[in-house]
Amino acid sequence: MALVLPTLTAFTSSRLMAILTAKTQADFTTAFDALFAHNVNVIYNGNQISREQYQAQLLSQSSAAVEEQGASVSVQGQLEVPGDKGQISGLVGLFYTSLVDSKFLVLGAPAESKVTSSFNAIIQATEPRPQSNPRIRGYFDPRRVVTVNQIATDQAVHVTIPAASINSSLPGVTTTELGPGPRKLPPGPFGGHFGPGPVRLDPLETNPERETFPGDGEFGAPPVVIPGETIGEDTNPKA
């Protein structure tokens, strides 16, 4: 029983979407090799570039890039012209947009870029049929893109600050509020916001009067005076 291959547009759009939404670089490389021939001729934004340069360009627009975390692709227009042998070869044109979310945050949300592209490809059967293996099921698709002419623009999506966070009470002055102000907490059970206040003791416990010790001085008895020896002027009237 002969297998019916997917249409040229289905073949191209599904594999291009697999490239742009790949989660790892290994999955990206596998999807890239499944769409583009090894000797593909590439014109990108009017410049002739190599297959390796084109692969790096698409990698930067996919979710497999180091700084990206996800991508969503929307095909908004498609056109195909089958060749003489039907769906085995022909021309395909796609118009798509891709929204790529970055791992970096802007105002608490991932930074986002938008790729708008016109993708035009020539498809031919270039891959040799592998040896049949009864243990492997599925169909073999020999088609690959041999020539691609792509026009693409990559624009950063601007973050819009809500109008409610803009304070324009003063003429000519605009203040952007990026979050709530300081929060006023109610007093706690001990009078403080973050714990009890200073401890106030009763005057009887604080002993406000100076305490004296036995003897003539506050910190003990005066020096011992030995008869017949002079140790200085005697200023103690009680001696």
PDB file of C-alpha atoms in Angstrom:
ATOM      1  CA  MET A   1       0.000   0.000   0.000  1.00  0.00           C
ATOM      2  CA  ALA A   2       1.414   3.367  -1.055  1.00  0.00           C
ATOM      3  CA  LEU A   3       1.762   6.024   1.607  1.00  0.00           C
ATOM      4  CA  VAL A   4       0.463   9.513   0.968  1.00  0.00           C
ATOM      5  CA  LEU A   5       2.962  12.178   1.988  1.00  0.00           C
ATOM      6  CA  PRO A   6       1.795  15.374   3.695  1.00  0.00           C
ATOM      7  CA  THR A   7       1.211  18.328   1.425  1.00  0.00           C
ATOM      8  CA  LEU A   8       4.106  20.651   0.706  1.00  0.00           C
ATOM      9  CA  THR A   9       2.697  23.373   2.977  1.00  0.00           C
ATOM     10  CA  ALA A  10       2.013  20.903   5.799  1.00  0.00           C
ATOM     11  CA  PHE A  11       5.519  19.480   5.444  1.00  0.00           C
ATOM     12  CA  THR A  12       7.150  22.916   5.513  1.00  0.00           C
ATOM     13  CA  SER A  13       5.067  24.591   8.209  1.00  0.00           C
ATOM     14  CA  SER A  14       5.167  21.659  10.646  1.00  0.00           C
ATOM     15  CA  ARG A  15       8.920  21.234  10.411  1.00  0.00           C
ATOM     16  CA  LEU A  16       9.598  24.962  10.557  1.00  0.00           C
ATOM     17  CA  MET A  17       7.426  25.161  13.675  1.00  0.00           C
ATOM     18  CA  ALA A  18       9.379  22.262  15.194  1.00  0.00           C
ATOM     19  CA  ILE A  19      12.586  24.252  14.620  1.00  0.00           C
ATOM     20  CA  LEU A  20      11.351  27.455  16.247  1.00  0.00           C
ATOM     21  CA  THR A  21       9.673  25.782  19.243  1.00  0.00           C
ATOM     22  CA  ALA A  22      12.435  23.248  20.015  1.00  0.00           C
ATOM     23  CA  LYS A  23      13.275  23.171  23.725  1.00  0.00           C
ATOM     24  CA  THR A  24      16.886  22.003  23.449  1.00  0.00           C
ATOM     25  CA  GLN A  25      19.655  22.586  20.948  1.00  0.00           C
ATOM     26  CA  ALA A  26      19.726  18.856  20.161  1.00  0.00           C
ATOM     27  CA  ASP A  27      16.030  18.924  19.213  1.00  0.00           C
ATOM     28  CA  PHE A  28      16.646  22.102  17.225  1.00  0.00           C
ATOM     29  CA  THR A  29      19.472  20.487  15.213  1.00  0.00           C
ATOM     30  CA  THR A  30      17.369  17.399  14.496  1.00  0.00           C
ATOM     31  CA  ALA A  31      14.434  19.508  13.280  1.00  0.00           C
ATOM     32  CA  PHE A  32      16.721  21.731  11.202  1.00  0.00           C
ATOM     33  CA  ASP A  33      18.286  18.741   9.423  1.00  0.00           C
ATOM     34  CA  ALA A  34      14.804  17.308   8.790  1.00  0.00           C
ATOM     35  CA  LEU A  35      13.787  20.407   6.776  1.00  0.00           C
ATOM     36  CA  PHE A  36      16.874  21.781   5.051  1.00  0.00           C
ATOM     37  CA  ALA A  37      19.161  19.931   2.652  1.00  0.00           C
ATOM     38  CA  HIS A  38      22.862  19.701   3.468  1.00  0.00           C
ATOM     39  CA  ASN A  39      23.702  21.904   0.470  1.00  0.00           C
ATOM     40  CA  VAL A  40      20.791  24.324   0.874  1.00  0.00           C
ATOM     41  CA  ASN A  41      21.109  27.697  -0.834  1.00  0.00           C
ATOM     42  CA  VAL A  42      20.090  30.485   1.590  1.00  0.00           C
ATOM     43  CA  ILE A  43      19.251  34.142   0.995  1.00  0.00           C
ATOM     44  CA  TYR A  44      18.346  35.919   4.223  1.00  0.00           C
ATOM     45  CA  ASN A  45      17.208  39.538   4.091  1.00  0.00           C
ATOM     46  CA  GLY A  46      18.817  39.882   0.677  1.00  0.00           C
ATOM     47  CA  ASN A  47      22.207  38.440   1.710  1.00  0.00           C
ATOM     48  CA  GLN A  48      23.687  35.124   0.651  1.00  0.00           C
ATOM     49  CA  ILE A  49      24.693  33.221   3.785  1.00  0.00           C
ATOM     50  CA  SER A  50      25.944  29.719   4.547  1.00  0.00           C
ATOM     51  CA  ARG A  51      23.911  26.891   6.002  1.00  0.00           C
ATOM     52  CA  GLU A  52      25.731  27.257   9.331  1.00  0.00           C
ATOM     53  CA  GLN A  53      25.020  30.992   9.473  1.00  0.00           C
ATOM     54  CA  TYR A  54      21.349  30.394   8.689  1.00  0.00           C
ATOM     55  CA  GLN A  55      21.149  27.710  11.357  1.00  0.00           C
ATOM     56  CA  ALA A  56      22.595  30.126  13.927  1.00  0.00           C
ATOM     57  CA  GLN A  57      20.100  32.804  12.829  1.00  0.00           C
ATOM     58  CA  LEU A  58      17.091  30.537  13.319  1.00  0.00           C
ATOM     59  CA  LEU A  59      18.509  29.286  16.617  1.00  0.00           C
ATOM     60  CA  SER A  60      18.544  32.854  17.971  1.00  0.00           C
ATOM     61  CA  GLN A  61      14.830  33.129  17.103  1.00  0.00           C
ATOM     62  CA  SER A  62      13.843  29.822  18.706  1.00  0.00           C
ATOM     63  CA  SER A  63      13.090  28.753  22.246  1.00  0.00           C
ATOM     64  CA  ALA A  64      16.248  26.589  22.182  1.00  0.00           C
ATOM     65  CA  ALA A  65      18.437  29.694  22.437  1.00  0.00           C
ATOM     66  CA  VAL A  66      20.332  30.104  25.699  1.00  0.00           C
ATOM     67  CA  GLU A  67      18.582  33.362  26.645  1.00  0.00           C
ATOM     68  CA  GLU A  68      15.084  32.274  25.552  1.00  0.00           C
ATOM     69  CA  GLN A  69      12.522  30.140  27.380  1.00  0.00           C
ATOM     70  CA  GLY A  70       9.612  29.712  24.945  1.00  0.00           C
ATOM     71  CA  ALA A  71       8.214  30.575  21.536  1.00  0.00           C
ATOM     72  CA  SER A  72       4.776  30.499  19.916  1.00  0.00           C
ATOM     73  CA  VAL A  73       4.461  30.473  16.109  1.00  0.00           C
ATOM     74  CA  SER A  74       1.421  31.527  14.106  1.00  0.00           C
ATOM     75  CA  VAL A  75       1.260  30.879  10.353  1.00  0.00           C
ATOM     76  CA  GLN A  76      -0.943  33.609   8.906  1.00  0.00           C
ATOM     77  CA  GLY A  77      -0.614  32.847   5.211  1.00  0.00           C
ATOM     78  CA  GLN A  78       0.584  30.001   2.995  1.00  0.00           C
ATOM     79  CA  LEU A  79       0.862  29.218  -0.707  1.00  0.00           C
ATOM     80  CA  GLU A  80       2.176  26.221  -2.603  1.00  0.00           C
ATOM     81  CA  VAL A  81       2.863  25.350  -6.237  1.00  0.00           C
ATOM     82  CA  PRO A  82       3.325  21.568  -6.709  1.00  0.00           C
ATOM     83  CA  GLY A  83       5.903  20.338  -9.204  1.00  0.00           C
ATOM     84  CA  ASP A  84       5.503  17.974 -12.142  1.00  0.00           C
ATOM     85  CA  LYS A  85       5.516  14.951  -9.824  1.00  0.00           C
ATOM     86  CA  GLY A  86       2.886  16.250  -7.466  1.00  0.00           C
ATOM     87  CA  GLN A  87       3.682  16.725  -3.786  1.00  0.00           C
ATOM     88  CA  ILE A  88       7.189  15.297  -4.020  1.00  0.00           C
ATOM     89  CA  SER A  89       8.574  18.688  -5.066  1.00  0.00           C
ATOM     90  CA  GLY A  90       7.441  22.248  -5.596  1.00  0.00           C
ATOM     91  CA  LEU A  91       7.369  25.786  -4.213  1.00  0.00           C
ATOM     92  CA  VAL A  92       6.053  26.896  -0.803  1.00  0.00           C
ATOM     93  CA  GLY A  93       5.496  30.358   0.601  1.00  0.00           C
ATOM     94  CA  LEU A  94       4.696  31.032   4.257  1.00  0.00           C
ATOM     95  CA  PHE A  95       4.001  34.205   6.181  1.00  0.00           C
ATOM     96  CA  TYR A  96       4.304  33.758   9.930  1.00  0.00           C
ATOM     97  CA  THR A  97       4.889  35.583  13.202  1.00  0.00           C
ATOM     98  CA  SER A  98       6.714  34.217  16.215  1.00  0.00           C
ATOM     99  CA  LEU A  99       6.585  35.536  19.785  1.00  0.00           C
ATOM    100  CA  VAL A 100       9.672  34.594  21.775  1.00  0.00           C
ATOM    101  CA  ASP A 101       9.785  34.912  25.569  1.00  0.00           C
ATOM    102  CA  SER A 102      13.145  35.693  27.121  1.00  0.00           C
ATOM    103  CA  LYS A 103      14.476  34.365  30.418  1.00  0.00           C
ATOM    104  CA  PHE A 104      15.157  37.959  31.460  1.00  0.00           C
ATOM    105  CA  LEU A 105      12.432  39.901  33.258  1.00  0.00           C
ATOM    106  CA  VAL A 106      11.174  43.427  32.604  1.00  0.00           C
ATOM    107  CA  LEU A 107       8.908  44.844  35.354  1.00  0.00           C
ATOM    108  CA  GLY A 108       8.418  41.313  36.671  1.00  0.00           C
ATOM    109  CA  ALA A 109       7.416  39.767  33.296  1.00  0.00           C
ATOM    110  CA  PRO A 110       9.568  37.982  30.678  1.00  0.00           C
ATOM    111  CA  ALA A 111      10.933  40.264  27.965  1.00  0.00           C
ATOM    112  CA  GLU A 112       9.334  39.408  24.629  1.00  0.00           C
ATOM    113  CA  SER A 113      10.379  39.805  21.000  1.00  0.00           C
ATOM    114  CA  LYS A 114       8.295  39.447  17.840  1.00  0.00           C
ATOM    115  CA  VAL A 115       9.614  37.980  14.601  1.00  0.00           C
ATOM    116  CA  THR A 116       7.626  38.709  11.433  1.00  0.00           C
ATOM    117  CA  SER A 117       8.782  36.722   8.418  1.00  0.00           C
ATOM    118  CA  SER A 118       8.099  35.845   4.789  1.00  0.00           C
ATOM    119  CA  PHE A 119       9.504  32.369   4.046  1.00  0.00           C
ATOM    120  CA  ASN A 120       9.773  31.121   0.457  1.00  0.00           C
ATOM    121  CA  ALA A 121      11.291  27.733  -0.336  1.00  0.00           C
ATOM    122  CA  ILE A 122      12.005  25.331  -3.185  1.00  0.00           C
ATOM    123  CA  ILE A 123      11.508  21.720  -2.141  1.00  0.00           C
ATOM    124  CA  GLN A 124      12.932  18.626  -3.848  1.00  0.00           C
ATOM    125  CA  ALA A 125      13.434  14.966  -3.023  1.00  0.00           C
ATOM    126  CA  THR A 126      17.111  14.832  -2.038  1.00  0.00           C
ATOM    127  CA  GLU A 127      17.383  12.126   0.604  1.00  0.00           C
ATOM    128  CA  PRO A 128      18.068   8.515  -0.450  1.00  0.00           C
ATOM    129  CA  ARG A 129      15.652   5.901   0.791  1.00  0.00           C
ATOM    130  CA  PRO A 130      17.152   3.883   3.648  1.00  0.00           C
ATOM    131  CA  GLN A 131      17.124   0.103   3.721  1.00  0.00           C
ATOM    132  CA  SER A 132      13.777  -1.240   4.829  1.00  0.00           C
ATOM    133  CA  ASN A 133      13.567  -2.578   8.361  1.00  0.00           C
ATOM    134  CA  PRO A 134      10.395  -4.441   9.378  1.00  0.00           C
ATOM    135  CA  ARG A 135      10.991  -3.473  13.005  1.00  0.00           C
ATOM    136  CA  ILE A 136      10.723   0.239  12.228  1.00  0.00           C
ATOM    137  CA  ARG A 137       7.309   1.626  11.391  1.00  0.00           C
ATOM    138  CA  GLY A 138       6.482   4.961   9.879  1.00  0.00           C
ATOM    139  CA  TYR A 139       6.958   6.678   6.552  1.00  0.00           C
ATOM    140  CA  PHE A 140      10.092   8.019   4.927  1.00  0.00           C
ATOM    141  CA  ASP A 141       9.986  11.560   3.556  1.00  0.00           C
ATOM    142  CA  PRO A 142      12.815  12.305   1.098  1.00  0.00           C
ATOM    143  CA  ARG A 143      11.883  15.961   0.678  1.00  0.00           C
ATOM    144  CA  ARG A 144      14.120  18.803   1.798  1.00  0.00           C
ATOM    145  CA  VAL A 145      14.336  22.532   1.189  1.00  0.00           C
ATOM    146  CA  VAL A 146      17.102  23.131  -1.357  1.00  0.00           C
ATOM    147  CA  THR A 147      16.630  26.895  -1.719  1.00  0.00           C
ATOM    148  CA  VAL A 148      15.164  29.369   0.771  1.00  0.00           C
ATOM    149  CA  ASN A 149      14.626  33.096   0.450  1.00  0.00           C
ATOM    150  CA  GLN A 150      13.523  34.601   3.744  1.00  0.00           C
ATOM    151  CA  ILE A 151      12.773  38.140   4.854  1.00  0.00           C
ATOM    152  CA  ALA A 152      12.443  38.653   8.609  1.00  0.00           C
ATOM    153  CA  THR A 153      12.310  41.459  11.154  1.00  0.00           C
ATOM    154  CA  ASP A 154      12.945  41.005  14.859  1.00  0.00           C
ATOM    155  CA  GLN A 155      11.411  43.627  17.137  1.00  0.00           C
ATOM    156  CA  ALA A 156      11.293  43.883  20.912  1.00  0.00           C
ATOM    157  CA  VAL A 157       7.777  44.039  22.303  1.00  0.00           C
ATOM    158  CA  HIS A 158       7.450  47.168  24.462  1.00  0.00           C
ATOM    159  CA  VAL A 159       6.226  46.751  28.020  1.00  0.00           C
ATOM    160  CA  THR A 160       3.198  48.954  28.678  1.00  0.00           C
ATOM    161  CA  ILE A 161       2.923  50.408  32.172  1.00  0.00           C
ATOM    162  CA  PRO A 162      -0.710  50.562  33.377  1.00  0.00           C
ATOM    163  CA  ALA A 163      -2.182  54.068  33.335  1.00  0.00           C
ATOM    164  CA  ALA A 164      -3.267  53.677  36.965  1.00  0.00           C
ATOM    165  CA  SER A 165       0.391  53.615  38.010  1.00  0.00           C
ATOM    166  CA  ILE A 166       1.162  56.970  36.380  1.00  0.00           C
ATOM    167  CA  ASN A 167       0.910  59.978  38.707  1.00  0.00           C
ATOM    168  CA  SER A 168       0.612  63.213  36.721  1.00  0.00           C
ATOM    169  CA  SER A 169      -0.707  65.502  39.459  1.00  0.00           C
ATOM    170  CA  LEU A 170       2.065  68.027  38.788  1.00  0.00           C
ATOM    171  CA  PRO A 171       2.259  69.632  35.354  1.00  0.00           C
ATOM    172  CA  GLY A 172       5.229  68.432  33.374  1.00  0.00           C
ATOM    173  CA  VAL A 173       6.126  65.778  35.958  1.00  0.00           C
ATOM    174  CA  THR A 174       5.331  62.091  35.512  1.00  0.00           C
ATOM    175  CA  THR A 175       6.014  59.631  38.281  1.00  0.00           C
ATOM    176  CA  THR A 176       5.964  55.897  37.619  1.00  0.00           C
ATOM    177  CA  GLU A 177       4.955  53.707  40.518  1.00  0.00           C
ATOM    178  CA  LEU A 178       6.302  50.187  40.165  1.00  0.00           C
ATOM    179  CA  GLY A 179       4.784  48.814  43.331  1.00  0.00           C
ATOM    180  CA  PRO A 180       2.946  49.616  46.558  1.00  0.00           C
ATOM    181  CA  GLY A 181       4.485  51.999  49.054  1.00  0.00           C
ATOM    182  CA  PRO A 182       5.507  51.222  52.643  1.00  0.00           C
ATOM    183  CA  ARG A 183       2.847  49.389  54.581  1.00  0.00           C
ATOM    184  CA  LYS A 184       1.748  50.859  57.914  1.00  0.00           C
ATOM    185  CA  LEU A 185       1.314  48.125  60.471  1.00  0.00           C
ATOM    186  CA  PRO A 186      -1.039  48.542  63.459  1.00  0.00           C
ATOM    187  CA  PRO A 187       0.571  48.841  66.912  1.00  0.00           C
ATOM    188  CA  GLY A 188       1.260  45.537  68.608  1.00  0.00           C
ATOM    189  CA  PRO A 189      -0.085  44.479  72.010  1.00  0.00           C
ATOM    190  CA  PHE A 190       2.959  46.031  73.720  1.00  0.00           C
ATOM    191  CA  GLY A 191       2.816  49.365  71.905  1.00  0.00           C
ATOM    192  CA  GLY A 192       5.452  48.736  69.212  1.00  0.00           C
ATOM    193  CA  HIS A 193       5.181  47.700  65.548  1.00  0.00           C
ATOM    194  CA  PHE A 194       7.881  45.055  65.649  1.00  0.00           C
ATOM    195  CA  GLY A 195       7.844  44.006  69.313  1.00  0.00           C
ATOM    196  CA  PRO A 196       7.527  45.399  72.855  1.00  0.00           C
ATOM    197  CA  GLY A 197       8.815  48.879  73.573  1.00  0.00           C
ATOM    198  CA  PRO A 198      11.334  49.840  76.295  1.00  0.00           C
ATOM    199  CA  VAL A 199      10.659  48.406  79.770  1.00  0.00           C
ATOM    200  CA  ARG A 200       9.783  51.065  82.356  1.00  0.00           C
ATOM    201  CA  LEU A 201      10.538  50.024  85.963  1.00  0.00           C
ATOM    202  CA  ASP A 202       9.006  51.403  89.157  1.00  0.00           C
ATOM    203  CA  PRO A 203      11.133  54.139  90.877  1.00  0.00           C
ATOM    204  CA  LEU A 204      11.555  51.861  93.908  1.00  0.00           C
ATOM    205  CA  GLU A 205      13.182  49.270  91.673  1.00  0.00           C
ATOM    206  CA  THR A 206      15.499  51.698  89.924  1.00  0.00           C
ATOM    207  CA  ASN A 207      16.987  52.973  93.276  1.00  0.00           C
ATOM    208  CA  PRO A 208      17.311  56.642  92.278  1.00  0.00           C
ATOM    209  CA  GLU A 209      19.212  57.601  95.485  1.00  0.00           C
ATOM    210  CA  ARG A 210      22.964  57.124  95.651  1.00  0.00           C
ATOM    211  CA  GLU A 211      24.021  54.098  97.632  1.00  0.00           C
ATOM    212  CA  THR A 212      26.870  54.437 100.148  1.00  0.00           C
ATOM    213  CA  PHE A 213      29.000  51.768 101.709  1.00  0.00           C
ATOM    214  CA  PRO A 214      30.390  51.559 105.307  1.00  0.00           C
ATOM    215  CA  GLY A 215      33.210  53.950 105.982  1.00  0.00           C
ATOM    216  CA  ASP A 216      33.886  57.514 105.118  1.00  0.00           C
ATOM    217  CA  GLY A 217      33.860  57.037 101.383  1.00  0.00           C
ATOM    218  CA  GLU A 218      31.269  55.781  99.035  1.00  0.00           C
ATOM    219  CA  PHE A 219      33.331  52.792  98.007  1.00  0.00           C
ATOM    220  CA  GLY A 220      34.922  51.789 101.298  1.00  0.00           C
ATOM    221  CA  ALA A 221      36.879  52.986 104.347  1.00  0.00           C
ATOM    222  CA  PRO A 222      39.491  55.767 103.993  1.00  0.00           C
ATOM    223  CA  PRO A 223      43.225  54.979 104.007  1.00  0.00           C
ATOM    224  CA  VAL A 224      44.727  53.787 107.292  1.00  0.00           C
ATOM    225  CA  VAL A 225      46.858  56.505 109.006  1.00  0.00           C
ATOM    226  CA  ILE A 226      49.910  55.181 110.854  1.00  0.00           C
ATOM    227  CA  PRO A 227      51.124  57.445 113.710  1.00  0.00           C
ATOM    228  CA  GLY A 228      54.433  59.137 112.991  1.00  0.00           C
ATOM    229  CA  GLU A 229      54.145  58.856 109.201  1.00  0.00           C
ATOM    230  CA  THR A 230      52.982  61.590 106.869  1.00  0.00           C
ATOM    231  CA  ILE A 231      51.093  60.551 103.843  1.00  0.00           C
ATOM    232  CA  GLY A 232      49.866  63.961 102.800  1.00  0.00           C
ATOM    233  CA  GLU A 233      47.490  66.628 103.893  1.00  0.00           C
ATOM    234  CA  ASP A 234      44.733  65.334 106.089  1.00  0.00           C
ATOM    235  CA  THR A 235      41.446  66.433 104.621  1.00  0.00           C
ATOM    236  CA  ASN A 236      39.290  64.240 106.799  1.00  0.00           C
ATOM    237  CA  PRO A 237      37.830  66.409 109.574  1.00  0.00           C
ATOM    238  CA  LYS A 238      36.680  63.351 111.542  1.00  0.00           C
ATOM    239  CA  ALA A 239      40.116  61.842 111.914  1.00  0.00           C
TER     240      ALA A 239
END
